Amino acid sequence: MPGLAIEIENLTKEYPFGFLHLKKKTSLEGLNMQVETGEVFGFIGPNGAGKSTTIKLLMRLIFPTAGSARILGKPISDVEMHRDIGYLPEQPYFYDYLTAAELLDYFARFHDLTAADRKERVERMLKKVGLETARKIQLRKYSKGMLQRVGLAQAILHDPKIVILDEPMSGLDPVGRREVRDIILELKREGKTVMFSTHILSDAEMLCDRVGVIVGGKLRGVGAPGTLVDMKTQGMEILFELRGTSNAPLLSKATRTGDCYRLQVAEEELYAAIDQLRAAGARILSVAQVKATLEEFFTNLVEADGTHTSAVEVSGK
Amino acid sequence: MRRAGVVALNTFREAVRDRVLYNLVFFALLMMAAAVAVGQISIGIEQTVIVSLGLSAISLIGLLISVFIGVALVSKEMDKRTLHALLANPVRRWEFLLGKFAGLVLTLAVNTAAMALGLLLVMIYVKHSLERSDAVVLVAVYFILLKLALIVALALLFSCFTTPLLAILFTVGFYIVGLYVQELRNLPVEVMSPAMTAFTKGLSYLLPNFENFNVMAMAAHGRAVPGALILQNTVYTVVYCTIVLTAAAAVFSRRNLK
Ligand SMILES: Nc1ncnc2c1ncn2[C@@H]1O[C@H](COP(=O)(O)OP(=O)(O)O)[C@@H](O)[C@H]1O
Ligand SMILES: [Mg+2]
């Protein structure tokens, strides 16, 4: 059994607001969650779910109303443990009067590295995130995507055991997103633990060993992307073509696009449906199993929560 | 401590890149104009005029830098969220704070030293010589620097728990009140209740006392500053800054960032 990289216990964050701070908004409610060493853990939830709040609590940028957390077995108040942690903030912003190389060198100075080691690492990281040609340009001239790359570089600069990334793919073009995915997989191969948050499900499905789903400040499920949803077949989908009209009763249940129809039936009704369609003169194009996806699981949760109406971005394209 | 040093050097680099030291051009122009003007009007009072004007300019420019940049030191990093990535490194919040303070004081030291050098050059130009007694000008400049360090510490403290604008007002307010602390201590006891007397007395010891830092009159007339005052002001600054920075660190260490 692998050890635990991150242990979160009953973590709660309330923000007071309103007159005399009498009202409270709960951004995170009693979060209990563990990340195992060596895994890629996806923290998914719609905008405003509490992902950044959790990560900022872990990084001690904000302080909890209740609860505690440990990283690599040590309480998070221990600053020295930051030697082993890399962090990419959400929408990162850095000292705009520095160049990328200077920023990385500045951060590297907080770790016990020799000057030569520092130089070598900075060069290697700039190359890794594709910023060698921009290394001498001040960060004030960087685009959002470039800042995201600098942020990634500084997060992995000191070879940390645990890398925590807050929305690492946001602001990147498809090529950039692909590169981030590659970096995450490379970190995993090197035996690092990666926890990243995202509101884009396909990224999580593609990369993660396990995911935690958070909605409205509450954790709604943790597990491998496959086990989290009920993978039992929910039915069969038939795609067929039908020219002209027909009064087959099944047609009223199908969705039509031009001459093409899509029909979902229960598994045991499949053959009867196909017979009926053949009799009506339809041409069957395909038959496929329908499985619940992470996407549906997620959408259902969000809709049930009611506080978020349209905050789900499914593919992120 | 080493980490605070890393932050300090970066703070200095930021000030240089943000062209803070450009104020030196303004100072140079002012002193040149003064030198020419003095050469035309006066017999014998060049020293007084040049030294008073030079020291006032050094003090005023330093004050502007320490209040405005002092307040921005930490609040800008919180506001722009540059702190998020920085604090993910093994650096404590108080180390960051101390580094920011030291970095600005270093900037002010370099800036003030350059202005002091300029002042000495102008003195040579108008008097064609420098005497040993002119060293008092350097003492006056040193006192200005101590005063600026105190102001930076206060600006930092205020910026840790209030908005930048209020922090600027508080800092300026403290500075002005600090110039008259002696008067506060010497208020006529007869007209006040005992409680009131105790209050003002307590307040006067809480507030920074800037009166002892002003030796401009002595410097202008070339009179020596006693060594005891130099020691006293140095110790006072170190102790007061330590207390203020400790308070700032206590507030900042508990603060939720954006
Ligand atoms: N400083 C703050 N003051 C008040 N509410 C906040 C603050 N920061 C975050 N919140 C609220 O907490 C909730 C969770 O935010 P966040 O963790 O940023 O969500 P996300 O999952 O998108 O990262 C949001 O509803 C947000 O409005
Ligand atoms: Mg977020």
PDB file of N, CA, C and O and ligand atoms in Angstrom, chain A residues 52 90 166-167, ligand 2:
ATOM      1  N   SER A  52      -9.653  26.035  -5.618  1.00  0.00           N
ATOM      2  CA  SER A  52      -8.540  26.935  -5.293  1.00  0.00           C
ATOM      3  C   SER A  52      -8.470  27.184  -3.792  1.00  0.00           C
ATOM      4  O   SER A  52      -7.384  27.291  -3.226  1.00  0.00           O
ATOM      5  N   GLU A  90      -3.371  29.601  -9.454  1.00  0.00           N
ATOM      6  CA  GLU A  90      -4.365  29.832 -10.494  1.00  0.00           C
ATOM      7  C   GLU A  90      -4.060  31.188 -11.147  1.00  0.00           C
ATOM      8  O   GLU A  90      -3.759  32.149 -10.455  1.00  0.00           O
ATOM      9  N   ASP A 166      -2.893  24.413  -9.856  1.00  0.00           N
ATOM     10  CA  ASP A 166      -4.260  24.938  -9.862  1.00  0.00           C
ATOM     11  C   ASP A 166      -4.618  25.359 -11.282  1.00  0.00           C
ATOM     12  O   ASP A 166      -4.102  26.345 -11.789  1.00  0.00           O
ATOM     13  N   GLU A 167      -5.490  24.611 -11.899  1.00  0.00           N
ATOM     14  CA  GLU A 167      -5.920  24.856 -13.284  1.00  0.00           C
ATOM     15  C   GLU A 167      -4.727  25.019 -14.228  1.00  0.00           C
ATOM     16  O   GLU A 167      -4.575  26.060 -14.872  1.00  0.00           O
TER      17      GLU A 167
HETATM   18 MG    MG C   2     -10.050  28.089  -8.908  1.00  0.00          MG
END
